[in-house]
Amino acid sequence: MFGAKRSAAFNSAARADYYRGHLSGLTAHERHVKLVADYQAFYAPRGGGGAGGAAAEEKHTRHAAKLVETDLSALQAGHRFIRSEDDDREASWEARLAARYYQRLFKEYCIADLSRYKDSKLGLRWRTEREVVAGKGQFVCGTKGCDETAGLCSYEVNFAYSEAGERKQALVKLRVCPMCAYKLNYKREKEFRMATSGGGSEGGGRSGASKRGATSGDG
């Protein structure tokens, strides 16, 4: 009992020391880059081990190259990094921190398709592995096809999706640039303009997004 408490206290002190020494002075984007790099260093297939290691490395490379922006690949990416208890037990605290951060990112942010925004149709999907690593949807506008990084705003959107044959819903973050934010709220803005100009309000529909405020970067 005493040993477990002492171990927990030691781990807590080690975490605080690690944060002060490695993360506290970094921006959100710099922390993202470091933690993703740590994850890949700890958990990516190693090149060693002869032919088996080389084959694993080649397989990993081929798999990464096949990632495409589809709902299916994004959902698969969200489940690719489940660790076993043995893996986490043997890993260092630094490795576990990187793994927890990496796994959390897959279902914290989403990608939006606003190509039919004038019809009030919003498409959402999870991010692919490549997008998570690049910060797409977190430090780069989360609208498909937009690479803007300035003035991003965070919105909470209701995302309905299927997982293991079960329908689920979750509030997820959508980070968009000012132009895409206008598209996201197009119908609401149009109704407001019509109401204030005396033209009345269009019926039907309401935006599923609520603004959380403009920030330089979540995380």
Short mmCIF file of N, CA and C in Angstrom, two decimals, residues 17-173:
data_model
loop_
_atom_site.label_atom_id
_atom_site.label_comp_id
_atom_site.label_asym_id
_atom_site.label_seq_id
_atom_site.Cartn_x
_atom_site.Cartn_y
_atom_site.Cartn_z
N ASP A 17 7.80 17.53 -13.45
CA ASP A 17 9.16 17.91 -13.85
C ASP A 17 9.32 17.84 -15.36
N TYR A 18 8.76 16.80 -15.98
CA TYR A 18 8.86 16.66 -17.43
C TYR A 18 8.13 17.80 -18.13
N TYR A 19 6.95 18.16 -17.63
CA TYR A 19 6.18 19.24 -18.26
C TYR A 19 6.94 20.55 -18.16
N ARG A 20 7.49 20.84 -16.96
CA ARG A 20 8.24 22.09 -16.80
C ARG A 20 9.45 22.13 -17.71
N GLY A 21 10.13 21.00 -17.84
CA GLY A 21 11.36 20.97 -18.60
C GLY A 21 11.20 20.88 -20.10
N HIS A 22 10.06 20.32 -20.57
CA HIS A 22 9.93 20.05 -22.00
C HIS A 22 8.72 20.69 -22.68
N LEU A 23 7.65 21.00 -21.94
CA LEU A 23 6.42 21.44 -22.60
C LEU A 23 5.93 22.82 -22.19
N SER A 24 6.27 23.27 -20.98
CA SER A 24 5.64 24.48 -20.46
C SER A 24 5.95 25.73 -21.27
N GLY A 25 7.12 25.79 -21.90
CA GLY A 25 7.48 26.99 -22.65
C GLY A 25 7.09 26.95 -24.11
N LEU A 26 6.38 25.90 -24.53
CA LEU A 26 6.05 25.73 -25.94
C LEU A 26 4.65 26.26 -26.25
N THR A 27 4.47 26.70 -27.49
CA THR A 27 3.13 27.06 -27.95
C THR A 27 2.33 25.78 -28.19
N ALA A 28 1.02 25.94 -28.43
CA ALA A 28 0.18 24.77 -28.68
C ALA A 28 0.68 24.00 -29.90
N HIS A 29 1.08 24.72 -30.95
CA HIS A 29 1.57 24.05 -32.15
C HIS A 29 2.90 23.36 -31.90
N GLU A 30 3.78 23.99 -31.14
CA GLU A 30 5.07 23.38 -30.82
C GLU A 30 4.90 22.12 -29.98
N ARG A 31 3.93 22.15 -29.03
CA ARG A 31 3.65 20.95 -28.23
C ARG A 31 3.13 19.83 -29.13
N HIS A 32 2.26 20.20 -30.07
CA HIS A 32 1.72 19.21 -31.01
C HIS A 32 2.85 18.55 -31.79
N VAL A 33 3.76 19.34 -32.34
CA VAL A 33 4.87 18.80 -33.13
C VAL A 33 5.72 17.87 -32.29
N LYS A 34 6.03 18.28 -31.05
CA LYS A 34 6.88 17.45 -30.19
C LYS A 34 6.21 16.14 -29.81
N LEU A 35 4.94 16.20 -29.39
CA LEU A 35 4.25 15.00 -28.94
C LEU A 35 4.01 14.02 -30.08
N VAL A 36 3.69 14.53 -31.26
CA VAL A 36 3.52 13.64 -32.41
C VAL A 36 4.85 13.00 -32.78
N ALA A 37 5.93 13.80 -32.74
CA ALA A 37 7.25 13.24 -33.04
C ALA A 37 7.64 12.19 -32.01
N ASP A 38 7.32 12.45 -30.73
CA ASP A 38 7.60 11.46 -29.68
C ASP A 38 6.82 10.18 -29.92
N TYR A 39 5.53 10.32 -30.29
CA TYR A 39 4.71 9.14 -30.55
C TYR A 39 5.31 8.30 -31.66
N GLN A 40 5.68 8.96 -32.75
CA GLN A 40 6.23 8.22 -33.88
C GLN A 40 7.56 7.58 -33.53
N ALA A 41 8.35 8.26 -32.70
CA ALA A 41 9.64 7.70 -32.30
C ALA A 41 9.46 6.47 -31.42
N PHE A 42 8.45 6.50 -30.52
CA PHE A 42 8.25 5.39 -29.59
C PHE A 42 7.50 4.22 -30.21
N TYR A 43 6.51 4.51 -31.11
CA TYR A 43 5.59 3.47 -31.54
C TYR A 43 5.65 3.11 -33.02
N ALA A 44 6.34 3.91 -33.84
CA ALA A 44 6.45 3.56 -35.26
C ALA A 44 7.29 2.30 -35.41
N PRO A 45 7.03 1.49 -36.45
CA PRO A 45 7.83 0.28 -36.66
C PRO A 45 9.30 0.61 -36.79
N ARG A 46 10.14 -0.16 -36.10
CA ARG A 46 11.58 0.04 -36.14
C ARG A 46 12.17 -0.64 -37.37
N GLY A 47 13.26 -0.09 -37.87
CA GLY A 47 13.92 -0.66 -39.03
C GLY A 47 14.80 -1.84 -38.70
N GLY A 48 15.08 -2.05 -37.40
CA GLY A 48 15.98 -3.13 -37.00
C GLY A 48 15.32 -4.48 -37.07
N GLY A 49 16.08 -5.51 -36.75
CA GLY A 49 15.52 -6.86 -36.70
C GLY A 49 15.61 -7.58 -38.00
N GLY A 50 16.53 -7.16 -38.89
CA GLY A 50 16.75 -7.91 -40.13
C GLY A 50 15.61 -7.76 -41.09
N ALA A 51 15.34 -8.88 -41.81
CA ALA A 51 14.33 -8.84 -42.87
C ALA A 51 12.95 -8.54 -42.31
N GLY A 52 12.66 -9.07 -41.10
CA GLY A 52 11.35 -8.83 -40.51
C GLY A 52 11.12 -7.36 -40.24
N GLY A 53 12.16 -6.69 -39.68
CA GLY A 53 12.03 -5.26 -39.40
C GLY A 53 11.89 -4.46 -40.67
N ALA A 54 12.65 -4.82 -41.70
CA ALA A 54 12.57 -4.11 -42.98
C ALA A 54 11.19 -4.29 -43.61
N ALA A 55 10.65 -5.51 -43.49
CA ALA A 55 9.32 -5.78 -44.05
C ALA A 55 8.26 -4.96 -43.33
N ALA A 56 8.38 -4.86 -42.00
CA ALA A 56 7.41 -4.09 -41.22
C ALA A 56 7.49 -2.62 -41.60
N GLU A 57 8.72 -2.13 -41.78
CA GLU A 57 8.90 -0.73 -42.16
C GLU A 57 8.29 -0.46 -43.53
N GLU A 58 8.52 -1.40 -44.47
CA GLU A 58 7.98 -1.24 -45.82
C GLU A 58 6.46 -1.28 -45.80
N LYS A 59 5.90 -2.19 -44.99
CA LYS A 59 4.45 -2.30 -44.89
C LYS A 59 3.85 -1.02 -44.33
N HIS A 60 4.51 -0.47 -43.30
CA HIS A 60 4.04 0.77 -42.69
C HIS A 60 4.06 1.91 -43.71
N THR A 61 5.13 1.97 -44.51
CA THR A 61 5.27 3.02 -45.52
C THR A 61 4.18 2.90 -46.58
N ARG A 62 3.92 1.66 -47.03
CA ARG A 62 2.88 1.45 -48.04
C ARG A 62 1.51 1.84 -47.49
N HIS A 63 1.28 1.47 -46.24
CA HIS A 63 -0.01 1.76 -45.61
C HIS A 63 -0.22 3.27 -45.52
N ALA A 64 0.82 4.01 -45.10
CA ALA A 64 0.70 5.46 -44.98
C ALA A 64 0.43 6.09 -46.34
N ALA A 65 1.05 5.54 -47.38
CA ALA A 65 0.89 6.11 -48.72
C ALA A 65 -0.52 5.91 -49.24
N LYS A 66 -1.23 4.89 -48.73
CA LYS A 66 -2.57 4.58 -49.23
C LYS A 66 -3.66 5.41 -48.56
N LEU A 67 -3.29 6.17 -47.52
CA LEU A 67 -4.30 6.95 -46.82
C LEU A 67 -4.93 7.98 -47.75
N VAL A 68 -6.23 7.98 -47.85
CA VAL A 68 -6.93 8.95 -48.67
C VAL A 68 -8.03 9.58 -47.82
N GLU A 69 -8.52 10.73 -48.26
CA GLU A 69 -9.50 11.46 -47.47
C GLU A 69 -10.90 10.91 -47.71
N THR A 70 -11.24 9.84 -47.06
CA THR A 70 -12.58 9.27 -47.13
C THR A 70 -13.07 8.99 -45.73
N ASP A 71 -14.38 8.87 -45.59
CA ASP A 71 -14.94 8.56 -44.28
C ASP A 71 -14.37 7.25 -43.75
N LEU A 72 -14.24 6.23 -44.62
CA LEU A 72 -13.79 4.92 -44.18
C LEU A 72 -12.36 4.98 -43.64
N SER A 73 -11.45 5.61 -44.38
CA SER A 73 -10.07 5.65 -43.92
C SER A 73 -9.94 6.46 -42.65
N ALA A 74 -10.75 7.52 -42.53
CA ALA A 74 -10.69 8.33 -41.33
C ALA A 74 -11.18 7.54 -40.12
N LEU A 75 -12.26 6.77 -40.28
CA LEU A 75 -12.76 5.95 -39.18
C LEU A 75 -11.75 4.87 -38.80
N GLN A 76 -11.13 4.26 -39.81
CA GLN A 76 -10.12 3.24 -39.52
C GLN A 76 -8.94 3.85 -38.78
N ALA A 77 -8.56 5.06 -39.18
CA ALA A 77 -7.43 5.71 -38.52
C ALA A 77 -7.73 5.95 -37.05
N GLY A 78 -9.00 6.23 -36.74
CA GLY A 78 -9.37 6.50 -35.37
C GLY A 78 -9.22 5.30 -34.45
N HIS A 79 -9.12 4.10 -35.01
CA HIS A 79 -9.02 2.89 -34.19
C HIS A 79 -7.66 2.20 -34.35
N ARG A 80 -6.75 2.80 -35.11
CA ARG A 80 -5.51 2.11 -35.45
C ARG A 80 -4.52 2.08 -34.30
N PHE A 81 -4.67 2.98 -33.35
CA PHE A 81 -3.62 3.12 -32.36
C PHE A 81 -4.05 2.69 -30.97
N ILE A 82 -4.90 1.69 -30.88
CA ILE A 82 -5.30 1.15 -29.58
C ILE A 82 -4.16 0.33 -29.02
N ARG A 83 -3.73 0.68 -27.82
CA ARG A 83 -2.60 0.00 -27.20
C ARG A 83 -3.10 -1.09 -26.25
N SER A 84 -2.34 -2.16 -26.11
CA SER A 84 -2.68 -3.20 -25.13
C SER A 84 -2.17 -2.77 -23.77
N GLU A 85 -2.69 -3.42 -22.70
CA GLU A 85 -2.24 -3.10 -21.35
C GLU A 85 -0.75 -3.39 -21.19
N ASP A 86 -0.29 -4.47 -21.81
CA ASP A 86 1.13 -4.81 -21.72
C ASP A 86 2.00 -3.75 -22.38
N ASP A 87 1.55 -3.25 -23.52
CA ASP A 87 2.31 -2.20 -24.21
C ASP A 87 2.46 -0.98 -23.31
N ASP A 88 1.36 -0.54 -22.71
CA ASP A 88 1.40 0.66 -21.89
C ASP A 88 2.14 0.43 -20.58
N ARG A 89 2.09 -0.79 -20.07
CA ARG A 89 2.78 -1.07 -18.82
C ARG A 89 4.29 -0.99 -18.99
N GLU A 90 4.77 -1.43 -20.16
CA GLU A 90 6.20 -1.45 -20.40
C GLU A 90 6.72 -0.12 -20.93
N ALA A 91 5.85 0.73 -21.43
CA ALA A 91 6.29 2.00 -22.01
C ALA A 91 6.63 3.00 -20.92
N SER A 92 7.52 3.92 -21.24
CA SER A 92 7.87 4.98 -20.31
C SER A 92 6.70 5.95 -20.19
N TRP A 93 6.74 6.79 -19.14
CA TRP A 93 5.66 7.77 -18.99
C TRP A 93 5.65 8.72 -20.17
N GLU A 94 6.80 9.12 -20.66
CA GLU A 94 6.89 10.02 -21.81
C GLU A 94 6.21 9.41 -23.03
N ALA A 95 6.43 8.10 -23.24
CA ALA A 95 5.81 7.41 -24.37
C ALA A 95 4.29 7.36 -24.20
N ARG A 96 3.82 7.07 -22.98
CA ARG A 96 2.37 7.00 -22.74
C ARG A 96 1.71 8.36 -22.94
N LEU A 97 2.40 9.43 -22.53
CA LEU A 97 1.87 10.78 -22.73
C LEU A 97 1.68 11.06 -24.21
N ALA A 98 2.69 10.74 -25.01
CA ALA A 98 2.60 10.96 -26.45
C ALA A 98 1.47 10.14 -27.06
N ALA A 99 1.32 8.88 -26.60
CA ALA A 99 0.27 8.00 -27.13
C ALA A 99 -1.12 8.53 -26.79
N ARG A 100 -1.30 8.98 -25.54
CA ARG A 100 -2.61 9.50 -25.14
C ARG A 100 -2.97 10.75 -25.95
N TYR A 101 -2.00 11.62 -26.13
CA TYR A 101 -2.24 12.83 -26.92
C TYR A 101 -2.62 12.47 -28.34
N TYR A 102 -1.87 11.55 -28.94
CA TYR A 102 -2.06 11.18 -30.34
C TYR A 102 -3.44 10.55 -30.54
N GLN A 103 -3.82 9.64 -29.64
CA GLN A 103 -5.11 8.96 -29.77
C GLN A 103 -6.27 9.94 -29.58
N ARG A 104 -6.12 10.88 -28.64
CA ARG A 104 -7.18 11.84 -28.36
C ARG A 104 -7.49 12.70 -29.58
N LEU A 105 -6.46 13.01 -30.37
CA LEU A 105 -6.65 13.92 -31.50
C LEU A 105 -7.59 13.37 -32.56
N PHE A 106 -7.67 12.05 -32.69
CA PHE A 106 -8.49 11.47 -33.75
C PHE A 106 -9.97 11.77 -33.58
N LYS A 107 -10.44 11.92 -32.35
CA LYS A 107 -11.86 12.17 -32.15
C LYS A 107 -12.12 13.45 -31.37
N GLU A 108 -11.18 14.39 -31.47
CA GLU A 108 -11.41 15.70 -30.87
C GLU A 108 -11.72 16.75 -31.93
N TYR A 109 -11.11 16.60 -33.09
CA TYR A 109 -11.31 17.54 -34.20
C TYR A 109 -11.87 16.80 -35.41
N CYS A 110 -12.57 17.53 -36.27
CA CYS A 110 -13.14 16.90 -37.47
C CYS A 110 -12.85 17.75 -38.70
N ILE A 111 -13.15 17.20 -39.86
CA ILE A 111 -13.00 17.89 -41.13
C ILE A 111 -14.40 18.11 -41.72
N ALA A 112 -14.62 19.30 -42.28
CA ALA A 112 -15.94 19.64 -42.82
C ALA A 112 -15.89 19.83 -44.34
N ASP A 113 -16.96 19.43 -44.99
CA ASP A 113 -17.16 19.68 -46.41
C ASP A 113 -18.26 20.74 -46.52
N LEU A 114 -17.87 21.95 -46.92
CA LEU A 114 -18.81 23.07 -47.00
C LEU A 114 -19.17 23.41 -48.45
N SER A 115 -18.95 22.47 -49.36
CA SER A 115 -19.20 22.74 -50.77
C SER A 115 -20.67 23.05 -51.07
N ARG A 116 -21.58 22.60 -50.19
CA ARG A 116 -23.01 22.86 -50.40
C ARG A 116 -23.58 23.72 -49.27
N TYR A 117 -22.77 24.68 -48.82
CA TYR A 117 -23.18 25.48 -47.67
C TYR A 117 -24.44 26.31 -47.94
N LYS A 118 -24.66 26.72 -49.20
CA LYS A 118 -25.84 27.52 -49.51
C LYS A 118 -27.13 26.71 -49.40
N ASP A 119 -27.01 25.40 -49.44
CA ASP A 119 -28.17 24.52 -49.24
C ASP A 119 -28.27 24.05 -47.80
N SER A 120 -27.44 24.64 -46.92
CA SER A 120 -27.40 24.27 -45.49
C SER A 120 -27.05 22.80 -45.30
N LYS A 121 -26.20 22.28 -46.17
CA LYS A 121 -25.76 20.88 -46.06
C LYS A 121 -24.30 20.87 -45.63
N LEU A 122 -24.05 20.23 -44.50
CA LEU A 122 -22.71 20.18 -43.91
C LEU A 122 -22.26 18.73 -43.81
N GLY A 123 -21.13 18.42 -44.41
CA GLY A 123 -20.57 17.07 -44.31
C GLY A 123 -19.41 17.05 -43.33
N LEU A 124 -19.41 16.07 -42.44
CA LEU A 124 -18.35 15.95 -41.43
C LEU A 124 -17.73 14.56 -41.50
N ARG A 125 -16.45 14.48 -41.21
CA ARG A 125 -15.77 13.19 -41.10
C ARG A 125 -14.62 13.34 -40.12
N TRP A 126 -14.13 12.19 -39.63
CA TRP A 126 -12.94 12.19 -38.78
C TRP A 126 -11.71 12.50 -39.63
N ARG A 127 -10.64 12.89 -38.98
CA ARG A 127 -9.39 13.18 -39.69
C ARG A 127 -8.61 11.91 -39.96
N THR A 128 -7.85 11.92 -41.06
CA THR A 128 -6.97 10.81 -41.36
C THR A 128 -5.69 10.94 -40.54
N GLU A 129 -4.91 9.87 -40.51
CA GLU A 129 -3.63 9.90 -39.80
C GLU A 129 -2.74 11.02 -40.32
N ARG A 130 -2.69 11.16 -41.62
CA ARG A 130 -1.84 12.19 -42.22
C ARG A 130 -2.28 13.58 -41.79
N GLU A 131 -3.59 13.81 -41.72
CA GLU A 131 -4.10 15.11 -41.31
C GLU A 131 -3.82 15.39 -39.84
N VAL A 132 -3.91 14.36 -39.00
CA VAL A 132 -3.59 14.53 -37.58
C VAL A 132 -2.15 14.99 -37.41
N VAL A 133 -1.23 14.31 -38.08
CA VAL A 133 0.19 14.65 -37.97
C VAL A 133 0.46 16.06 -38.48
N ALA A 134 -0.19 16.44 -39.58
CA ALA A 134 0.04 17.76 -40.18
C ALA A 134 -0.68 18.89 -39.45
N GLY A 135 -1.59 18.55 -38.52
CA GLY A 135 -2.33 19.58 -37.81
C GLY A 135 -3.52 20.12 -38.58
N LYS A 136 -3.92 19.44 -39.66
CA LYS A 136 -5.10 19.85 -40.43
C LYS A 136 -6.34 19.72 -39.55
N GLY A 137 -7.12 20.81 -39.48
CA GLY A 137 -8.30 20.80 -38.63
C GLY A 137 -8.03 21.24 -37.21
N GLN A 138 -6.76 21.48 -36.88
CA GLN A 138 -6.38 21.94 -35.55
C GLN A 138 -5.61 23.25 -35.65
N PHE A 139 -4.57 23.26 -36.46
CA PHE A 139 -3.78 24.47 -36.68
C PHE A 139 -3.92 24.98 -38.12
N VAL A 140 -4.59 24.21 -38.95
CA VAL A 140 -4.94 24.59 -40.32
C VAL A 140 -6.46 24.46 -40.44
N CYS A 141 -7.09 25.36 -41.18
CA CYS A 141 -8.56 25.34 -41.32
C CYS A 141 -9.08 23.93 -41.58
N GLY A 142 -10.14 23.57 -40.86
CA GLY A 142 -10.69 22.23 -40.95
C GLY A 142 -11.65 22.01 -42.10
N THR A 143 -11.77 22.98 -43.00
CA THR A 143 -12.61 22.78 -44.18
C THR A 143 -11.82 22.07 -45.26
N LYS A 144 -12.42 21.08 -45.86
CA LYS A 144 -11.76 20.33 -46.93
C LYS A 144 -11.35 21.28 -48.05
N GLY A 145 -10.07 21.25 -48.42
CA GLY A 145 -9.57 22.07 -49.51
C GLY A 145 -9.08 23.44 -49.11
N CYS A 146 -9.20 23.82 -47.84
CA CYS A 146 -8.75 25.13 -47.36
C CYS A 146 -7.50 24.95 -46.50
N ASP A 147 -6.45 25.73 -46.79
CA ASP A 147 -5.19 25.62 -46.06
C ASP A 147 -4.88 26.87 -45.23
N GLU A 148 -5.90 27.68 -44.94
CA GLU A 148 -5.69 28.90 -44.17
C GLU A 148 -5.29 28.58 -42.73
N THR A 149 -4.37 29.36 -42.18
CA THR A 149 -3.93 29.15 -40.79
C THR A 149 -4.20 30.36 -39.90
N ALA A 150 -4.56 31.49 -40.49
CA ALA A 150 -4.74 32.72 -39.71
C ALA A 150 -6.19 32.90 -39.27
N GLY A 151 -6.36 33.44 -38.06
CA GLY A 151 -7.68 33.81 -37.57
C GLY A 151 -8.65 32.66 -37.38
N LEU A 152 -8.15 31.47 -37.03
CA LEU A 152 -9.04 30.31 -36.89
C LEU A 152 -9.96 30.47 -35.68
N CYS A 153 -11.21 30.07 -35.85
CA CYS A 153 -12.20 30.05 -34.77
C CYS A 153 -12.62 28.61 -34.49
N SER A 154 -12.93 28.32 -33.24
CA SER A 154 -13.37 26.98 -32.85
C SER A 154 -14.89 26.95 -32.71
N TYR A 155 -15.50 25.93 -33.30
CA TYR A 155 -16.94 25.69 -33.17
C TYR A 155 -17.14 24.28 -32.64
N GLU A 156 -18.21 24.10 -31.89
CA GLU A 156 -18.62 22.76 -31.47
C GLU A 156 -19.76 22.32 -32.38
N VAL A 157 -19.58 21.19 -33.04
CA VAL A 157 -20.60 20.70 -33.96
C VAL A 157 -21.06 19.31 -33.53
N ASN A 158 -22.32 19.04 -33.75
CA ASN A 158 -22.89 17.73 -33.41
C ASN A 158 -22.60 16.76 -34.55
N PHE A 159 -21.77 15.77 -34.29
CA PHE A 159 -21.31 14.83 -35.32
C PHE A 159 -21.98 13.48 -35.09
N ALA A 160 -22.83 13.06 -36.03
CA ALA A 160 -23.46 11.73 -35.97
C ALA A 160 -22.66 10.78 -36.86
N TYR A 161 -22.29 9.63 -36.31
CA TYR A 161 -21.46 8.69 -37.06
C TYR A 161 -21.76 7.26 -36.63
N SER A 162 -21.23 6.30 -37.38
CA SER A 162 -21.40 4.88 -37.06
C SER A 162 -20.07 4.32 -36.58
N GLU A 163 -20.14 3.50 -35.53
CA GLU A 163 -18.95 2.84 -35.01
C GLU A 163 -19.33 1.43 -34.56
N ALA A 164 -18.67 0.45 -35.15
CA ALA A 164 -18.95 -0.95 -34.83
C ALA A 164 -20.43 -1.27 -35.01
N GLY A 165 -21.05 -0.71 -36.05
CA GLY A 165 -22.45 -0.98 -36.34
C GLY A 165 -23.43 -0.22 -35.48
N GLU A 166 -22.95 0.68 -34.65
CA GLU A 166 -23.82 1.43 -33.74
C GLU A 166 -23.79 2.91 -34.09
N ARG A 167 -24.97 3.53 -34.12
CA ARG A 167 -25.05 4.96 -34.39
C ARG A 167 -24.71 5.74 -33.14
N LYS A 168 -23.81 6.70 -33.28
CA LYS A 168 -23.38 7.50 -32.14
C LYS A 168 -23.39 8.97 -32.50
N GLN A 169 -23.39 9.81 -31.47
CA GLN A 169 -23.30 11.25 -31.66
C GLN A 169 -22.27 11.80 -30.69
N ALA A 170 -21.57 12.83 -31.13
CA ALA A 170 -20.56 13.45 -30.27
C ALA A 170 -20.41 14.91 -30.65
N LEU A 171 -20.14 15.74 -29.64
CA LEU A 171 -19.78 17.13 -29.90
C LEU A 171 -18.28 17.17 -30.17
N VAL A 172 -17.91 17.61 -31.35
CA VAL A 172 -16.49 17.66 -31.71
C VAL A 172 -16.13 19.08 -32.13
N LYS A 173 -14.84 19.36 -32.15
CA LYS A 173 -14.36 20.69 -32.52
C LYS A 173 -14.16 20.79 -34.03
#
